[in-house]
Amino acid sequence: QVQLVESGGGLAQAGGSLRLSCAASGGPFSTYTLGWFRQAPGKEREFVARITWNGGLTYYTDSVKGRFTISRDNVKNTMYLQMNDLKPEDTAVYYCARGGRYVTGVFDYWGQGTQVTVSS
């Protein structure tokens, strides 16, 4: 059974940075698309970024382009989200998820989430 565990969340000031990690275990990792999602209070979960199985392509929601960077280390079975120039509207629980094998597919394995709070 695939397990995903996020870490690195916390409190940051506007303009600051945080780096989230997502460690995978219990199943294949290196051949799967991975993604980050977030859910703010009172809102639906939304897509943030995704990365192809080999890290060759990355995609971002418009609101984080130029500020967030998704990456992965297939040797360490870990994915990252570097978040710079944080804004109060980035406050949310951030989730990592595993998608399809070699394609985007359906994100069917999820972590438990890590809280990111950005103060103004």
Short mmCIF file of N, CA and C in Angstrom, two decimals:
data_model
loop_
_atom_site.label_atom_id
_atom_site.label_comp_id
_atom_site.label_asym_id
_atom_site.label_seq_id
_atom_site.Cartn_x
_atom_site.Cartn_y
_atom_site.Cartn_z
N GLN A 1 0.85 -1.18 0.00
CA GLN A 1 0.00 0.00 0.00
C GLN A 1 0.89 1.24 0.00
N VAL A 2 0.63 2.11 -0.97
CA VAL A 2 1.42 3.33 -1.07
C VAL A 2 1.08 4.26 0.08
N GLN A 3 2.11 4.81 0.69
CA GLN A 3 1.92 5.82 1.73
C GLN A 3 2.70 7.06 1.35
N LEU A 4 2.05 8.21 1.52
CA LEU A 4 2.67 9.50 1.24
C LEU A 4 2.61 10.33 2.52
N VAL A 5 3.74 10.90 2.89
CA VAL A 5 3.81 11.68 4.12
C VAL A 5 4.41 13.04 3.82
N GLU A 6 3.63 14.09 4.05
CA GLU A 6 4.09 15.45 3.84
C GLU A 6 4.77 15.98 5.10
N SER A 7 5.69 16.89 4.89
CA SER A 7 6.33 17.59 6.00
C SER A 7 6.81 18.95 5.50
N GLY A 8 7.18 19.80 6.45
CA GLY A 8 7.76 21.10 6.09
C GLY A 8 6.82 22.27 6.20
N GLY A 9 5.56 22.00 6.52
CA GLY A 9 4.63 23.10 6.69
C GLY A 9 4.93 23.89 7.95
N GLY A 10 4.22 24.99 8.10
CA GLY A 10 4.42 25.82 9.28
C GLY A 10 3.93 27.22 9.06
N LEU A 11 4.44 28.12 9.87
CA LEU A 11 4.04 29.53 9.81
C LEU A 11 5.14 30.33 9.13
N ALA A 12 4.74 31.17 8.19
CA ALA A 12 5.68 32.04 7.51
C ALA A 12 5.07 33.43 7.36
N GLN A 13 5.92 34.40 7.25
CA GLN A 13 5.44 35.76 6.98
C GLN A 13 5.29 35.97 5.48
N ALA A 14 4.43 36.89 5.12
CA ALA A 14 4.29 37.23 3.71
C ALA A 14 5.65 37.61 3.14
N GLY A 15 5.94 37.08 1.97
CA GLY A 15 7.24 37.29 1.35
C GLY A 15 8.28 36.26 1.71
N GLY A 16 7.96 35.42 2.67
CA GLY A 16 8.89 34.39 3.11
C GLY A 16 8.82 33.13 2.27
N SER A 17 9.53 32.11 2.73
CA SER A 17 9.63 30.85 1.99
C SER A 17 9.43 29.65 2.90
N LEU A 18 8.94 28.60 2.31
CA LEU A 18 8.85 27.29 2.96
C LEU A 18 9.13 26.24 1.90
N ARG A 19 9.64 25.09 2.35
CA ARG A 19 9.87 23.97 1.45
C ARG A 19 9.13 22.75 1.98
N LEU A 20 8.18 22.27 1.23
CA LEU A 20 7.44 21.07 1.59
C LEU A 20 8.10 19.84 0.99
N SER A 21 8.03 18.75 1.72
CA SER A 21 8.51 17.47 1.23
C SER A 21 7.39 16.45 1.27
N CYS A 22 7.45 15.48 0.39
CA CYS A 22 6.50 14.38 0.35
C CYS A 22 7.29 13.09 0.18
N ALA A 23 7.33 12.29 1.22
CA ALA A 23 8.08 11.04 1.19
C ALA A 23 7.13 9.89 0.90
N ALA A 24 7.51 9.04 -0.06
CA ALA A 24 6.67 7.92 -0.47
C ALA A 24 7.28 6.60 -0.03
N SER A 25 6.42 5.67 0.31
CA SER A 25 6.86 4.32 0.66
C SER A 25 5.76 3.33 0.32
N GLY A 26 6.12 2.05 0.29
CA GLY A 26 5.14 1.00 0.15
C GLY A 26 4.67 0.70 -1.26
N GLY A 27 5.24 1.36 -2.24
CA GLY A 27 4.80 1.10 -3.60
C GLY A 27 5.66 1.84 -4.59
N PRO A 28 5.42 1.63 -5.88
CA PRO A 28 6.24 2.29 -6.90
C PRO A 28 6.06 3.81 -6.87
N PHE A 29 7.16 4.48 -7.21
CA PHE A 29 7.17 5.95 -7.12
C PHE A 29 7.73 6.57 -8.38
N SER A 30 8.86 6.04 -8.84
CA SER A 30 9.64 6.73 -9.86
C SER A 30 8.98 6.79 -11.22
N THR A 31 7.98 5.95 -11.50
CA THR A 31 7.35 5.95 -12.81
C THR A 31 5.98 6.63 -12.80
N TYR A 32 5.66 7.33 -11.72
CA TYR A 32 4.35 7.93 -11.57
C TYR A 32 4.40 9.46 -11.54
N THR A 33 3.36 10.07 -12.14
CA THR A 33 3.14 11.51 -11.98
C THR A 33 2.83 11.80 -10.51
N LEU A 34 3.34 12.91 -10.02
CA LEU A 34 3.06 13.34 -8.66
C LEU A 34 2.52 14.76 -8.68
N GLY A 35 1.76 15.09 -7.66
CA GLY A 35 1.19 16.43 -7.62
C GLY A 35 1.04 16.98 -6.22
N TRP A 36 0.92 18.30 -6.16
CA TRP A 36 0.60 19.01 -4.92
C TRP A 36 -0.77 19.67 -5.10
N PHE A 37 -1.57 19.58 -4.06
CA PHE A 37 -2.88 20.21 -4.01
C PHE A 37 -2.99 20.96 -2.69
N ARG A 38 -3.97 21.85 -2.58
CA ARG A 38 -4.17 22.55 -1.31
C ARG A 38 -5.65 22.82 -1.10
N GLN A 39 -5.99 22.96 0.17
CA GLN A 39 -7.36 23.26 0.54
C GLN A 39 -7.36 24.32 1.63
N ALA A 40 -7.92 25.46 1.30
CA ALA A 40 -8.04 26.55 2.26
C ALA A 40 -9.36 26.40 3.02
N PRO A 41 -9.45 27.00 4.19
CA PRO A 41 -10.68 26.89 4.98
C PRO A 41 -11.89 27.36 4.18
N GLY A 42 -12.93 26.53 4.15
CA GLY A 42 -14.16 26.90 3.48
C GLY A 42 -14.12 26.80 1.97
N LYS A 43 -13.01 26.29 1.44
CA LYS A 43 -12.89 26.17 -0.02
C LYS A 43 -12.64 24.73 -0.42
N GLU A 44 -12.85 24.46 -1.70
CA GLU A 44 -12.58 23.13 -2.21
C GLU A 44 -11.08 22.93 -2.42
N ARG A 45 -10.68 21.66 -2.43
CA ARG A 45 -9.30 21.35 -2.72
C ARG A 45 -8.97 21.77 -4.15
N GLU A 46 -7.80 22.37 -4.34
CA GLU A 46 -7.42 22.83 -5.67
C GLU A 46 -6.03 22.33 -6.04
N PHE A 47 -5.83 22.20 -7.34
CA PHE A 47 -4.53 21.81 -7.89
C PHE A 47 -3.52 22.93 -7.70
N VAL A 48 -2.30 22.57 -7.34
CA VAL A 48 -1.22 23.54 -7.21
C VAL A 48 -0.15 23.30 -8.28
N ALA A 49 0.36 22.07 -8.34
CA ALA A 49 1.44 21.77 -9.28
C ALA A 49 1.52 20.26 -9.49
N ARG A 50 2.07 19.87 -10.63
CA ARG A 50 2.34 18.45 -10.83
C ARG A 50 3.63 18.31 -11.62
N ILE A 51 4.19 17.11 -11.53
CA ILE A 51 5.47 16.83 -12.18
C ILE A 51 5.41 15.45 -12.80
N THR A 52 5.95 15.33 -14.01
CA THR A 52 5.93 14.04 -14.69
C THR A 52 6.89 13.07 -14.02
N TRP A 53 6.80 11.79 -14.41
CA TRP A 53 7.51 10.73 -13.71
C TRP A 53 9.01 10.94 -13.67
N ASN A 54 9.58 11.53 -14.72
CA ASN A 54 11.03 11.73 -14.76
C ASN A 54 11.43 13.16 -14.44
N GLY A 55 10.47 13.97 -14.04
CA GLY A 55 10.77 15.36 -13.71
C GLY A 55 10.94 16.26 -14.91
N GLY A 56 10.67 15.73 -16.10
CA GLY A 56 10.93 16.49 -17.30
C GLY A 56 9.96 17.62 -17.56
N LEU A 57 8.74 17.49 -17.08
CA LEU A 57 7.74 18.53 -17.29
C LEU A 57 7.06 18.86 -15.97
N THR A 58 6.77 20.13 -15.79
CA THR A 58 6.08 20.59 -14.60
C THR A 58 4.93 21.52 -15.01
N TYR A 59 3.91 21.53 -14.20
CA TYR A 59 2.72 22.35 -14.48
C TYR A 59 2.30 23.02 -13.18
N TYR A 60 1.82 24.26 -13.28
CA TYR A 60 1.43 25.03 -12.10
C TYR A 60 0.11 25.74 -12.33
N THR A 61 -0.63 25.91 -11.26
CA THR A 61 -1.78 26.80 -11.34
C THR A 61 -1.27 28.23 -11.47
N ASP A 62 -2.04 29.07 -12.12
CA ASP A 62 -1.56 30.42 -12.44
C ASP A 62 -1.13 31.20 -11.22
N SER A 63 -1.82 31.03 -10.11
CA SER A 63 -1.56 31.86 -8.93
C SER A 63 -0.21 31.60 -8.29
N VAL A 64 0.44 30.50 -8.62
CA VAL A 64 1.74 30.20 -8.00
C VAL A 64 2.89 30.22 -9.00
N LYS A 65 2.60 30.42 -10.26
CA LYS A 65 3.66 30.45 -11.27
C LYS A 65 4.68 31.53 -10.95
N GLY A 66 5.95 31.18 -11.06
CA GLY A 66 7.02 32.12 -10.76
C GLY A 66 7.37 32.20 -9.28
N ARG A 67 6.56 31.59 -8.42
CA ARG A 67 6.84 31.62 -6.97
C ARG A 67 7.10 30.23 -6.41
N PHE A 68 6.43 29.23 -6.92
CA PHE A 68 6.57 27.85 -6.43
C PHE A 68 7.34 27.02 -7.46
N THR A 69 8.11 26.05 -6.95
CA THR A 69 8.82 25.13 -7.82
C THR A 69 8.63 23.71 -7.31
N ILE A 70 8.13 22.85 -8.17
CA ILE A 70 7.97 21.44 -7.83
C ILE A 70 9.16 20.66 -8.36
N SER A 71 9.61 19.69 -7.60
CA SER A 71 10.74 18.86 -8.03
C SER A 71 10.61 17.49 -7.37
N ARG A 72 11.44 16.56 -7.82
CA ARG A 72 11.40 15.23 -7.24
C ARG A 72 12.77 14.59 -7.27
N ASP A 73 12.99 13.66 -6.37
CA ASP A 73 14.21 12.88 -6.31
C ASP A 73 13.78 11.42 -6.30
N ASN A 74 13.89 10.76 -7.43
CA ASN A 74 13.39 9.38 -7.54
C ASN A 74 14.29 8.38 -6.82
N VAL A 75 15.48 8.77 -6.48
CA VAL A 75 16.34 7.89 -5.68
C VAL A 75 15.87 7.91 -4.23
N LYS A 76 15.51 9.08 -3.75
CA LYS A 76 15.05 9.22 -2.37
C LYS A 76 13.54 9.01 -2.22
N ASN A 77 12.84 8.76 -3.33
CA ASN A 77 11.38 8.61 -3.29
C ASN A 77 10.71 9.80 -2.61
N THR A 78 11.14 10.98 -2.98
CA THR A 78 10.65 12.20 -2.34
C THR A 78 10.35 13.27 -3.37
N MET A 79 9.28 14.00 -3.12
CA MET A 79 8.91 15.14 -3.96
C MET A 79 8.95 16.39 -3.10
N TYR A 80 9.21 17.52 -3.73
CA TYR A 80 9.34 18.77 -3.00
C TYR A 80 8.47 19.85 -3.63
N LEU A 81 8.15 20.84 -2.80
CA LEU A 81 7.53 22.06 -3.29
C LEU A 81 8.21 23.24 -2.61
N GLN A 82 9.04 23.94 -3.36
CA GLN A 82 9.69 25.14 -2.85
C GLN A 82 8.74 26.30 -3.06
N MET A 83 8.38 26.96 -1.98
CA MET A 83 7.42 28.05 -2.04
C MET A 83 8.10 29.35 -1.62
N ASN A 84 8.23 30.25 -2.55
CA ASN A 84 8.85 31.56 -2.29
C ASN A 84 7.82 32.67 -2.42
N ASP A 85 8.17 33.82 -1.88
CA ASP A 85 7.29 35.00 -1.95
C ASP A 85 5.86 34.62 -1.53
N LEU A 86 5.76 33.98 -0.40
CA LEU A 86 4.47 33.51 0.07
C LEU A 86 3.52 34.66 0.33
N LYS A 87 2.24 34.39 0.10
CA LYS A 87 1.19 35.37 0.29
C LYS A 87 0.15 34.81 1.26
N PRO A 88 -0.58 35.67 1.96
CA PRO A 88 -1.60 35.17 2.88
C PRO A 88 -2.60 34.23 2.19
N GLU A 89 -2.87 34.45 0.93
CA GLU A 89 -3.81 33.58 0.21
C GLU A 89 -3.25 32.20 -0.09
N ASP A 90 -1.98 31.97 0.21
CA ASP A 90 -1.39 30.63 0.10
C ASP A 90 -1.69 29.78 1.33
N THR A 91 -2.28 30.37 2.35
CA THR A 91 -2.62 29.64 3.56
C THR A 91 -3.60 28.52 3.24
N ALA A 92 -3.22 27.30 3.60
CA ALA A 92 -4.03 26.13 3.28
C ALA A 92 -3.37 24.89 3.86
N VAL A 93 -4.11 23.79 3.82
CA VAL A 93 -3.48 22.49 4.05
C VAL A 93 -3.01 21.99 2.68
N TYR A 94 -1.75 21.61 2.62
CA TYR A 94 -1.15 21.15 1.37
C TYR A 94 -1.04 19.64 1.39
N TYR A 95 -1.48 19.03 0.28
CA TYR A 95 -1.48 17.59 0.14
C TYR A 95 -0.63 17.16 -1.05
N CYS A 96 0.11 16.07 -0.90
CA CYS A 96 0.74 15.48 -2.06
C CYS A 96 -0.07 14.26 -2.49
N ALA A 97 0.04 13.93 -3.76
CA ALA A 97 -0.74 12.83 -4.29
C ALA A 97 0.01 12.17 -5.44
N ARG A 98 -0.27 10.88 -5.65
CA ARG A 98 0.31 10.13 -6.75
C ARG A 98 -0.72 9.94 -7.85
N GLY A 99 -0.31 10.24 -9.06
CA GLY A 99 -1.20 10.11 -10.20
C GLY A 99 -0.96 8.83 -10.96
N GLY A 100 -1.00 8.93 -12.29
CA GLY A 100 -0.90 7.76 -13.12
C GLY A 100 0.53 7.38 -13.47
N ARG A 101 0.67 6.15 -13.98
CA ARG A 101 1.99 5.66 -14.37
C ARG A 101 2.32 6.19 -15.76
N TYR A 102 3.34 6.99 -15.84
CA TYR A 102 3.81 7.63 -17.07
C TYR A 102 2.85 8.66 -17.66
N VAL A 103 1.64 8.77 -17.12
CA VAL A 103 0.67 9.77 -17.57
C VAL A 103 0.12 10.49 -16.33
N THR A 104 -0.63 11.57 -16.58
CA THR A 104 -1.19 12.29 -15.44
C THR A 104 -2.11 11.40 -14.64
N GLY A 105 -3.06 10.76 -15.29
CA GLY A 105 -3.94 9.80 -14.66
C GLY A 105 -4.81 10.40 -13.57
N VAL A 106 -5.25 9.51 -12.70
CA VAL A 106 -6.10 9.88 -11.57
C VAL A 106 -5.23 9.89 -10.31
N PHE A 107 -5.36 10.95 -9.53
CA PHE A 107 -4.60 11.01 -8.29
C PHE A 107 -5.37 10.21 -7.23
N ASP A 108 -4.88 9.02 -6.97
CA ASP A 108 -5.64 8.10 -6.12
C ASP A 108 -4.98 7.76 -4.80
N TYR A 109 -3.77 8.22 -4.58
CA TYR A 109 -3.12 8.06 -3.28
C TYR A 109 -2.76 9.44 -2.77
N TRP A 110 -3.13 9.71 -1.52
CA TRP A 110 -2.97 11.04 -0.94
C TRP A 110 -2.29 10.97 0.41
N GLY A 111 -1.53 12.00 0.72
CA GLY A 111 -0.99 12.13 2.05
C GLY A 111 -2.02 12.73 2.99
N GLN A 112 -1.60 12.91 4.24
CA GLN A 112 -2.52 13.41 5.26
C GLN A 112 -2.58 14.93 5.30
N GLY A 113 -1.64 15.58 4.63
CA GLY A 113 -1.64 17.03 4.56
C GLY A 113 -0.72 17.68 5.57
N THR A 114 -0.24 18.86 5.22
CA THR A 114 0.57 19.67 6.13
C THR A 114 0.08 21.11 6.05
N GLN A 115 -0.06 21.74 7.19
CA GLN A 115 -0.62 23.09 7.26
C GLN A 115 0.43 24.14 6.93
N VAL A 116 0.06 25.04 6.05
CA VAL A 116 0.88 26.21 5.74
C VAL A 116 0.06 27.45 6.08
N THR A 117 0.62 28.29 6.94
CA THR A 117 -0.06 29.52 7.34
C THR A 117 0.86 30.69 7.05
N VAL A 118 0.35 31.65 6.28
CA VAL A 118 1.14 32.82 5.91
C VAL A 118 0.49 34.05 6.53
N SER A 119 1.26 34.75 7.34
CA SER A 119 0.74 35.94 8.01
C SER A 119 1.13 37.19 7.22
N SER A 120 0.27 38.17 7.27
CA SER A 120 0.53 39.41 6.52
C SER A 120 1.32 40.40 7.35
#
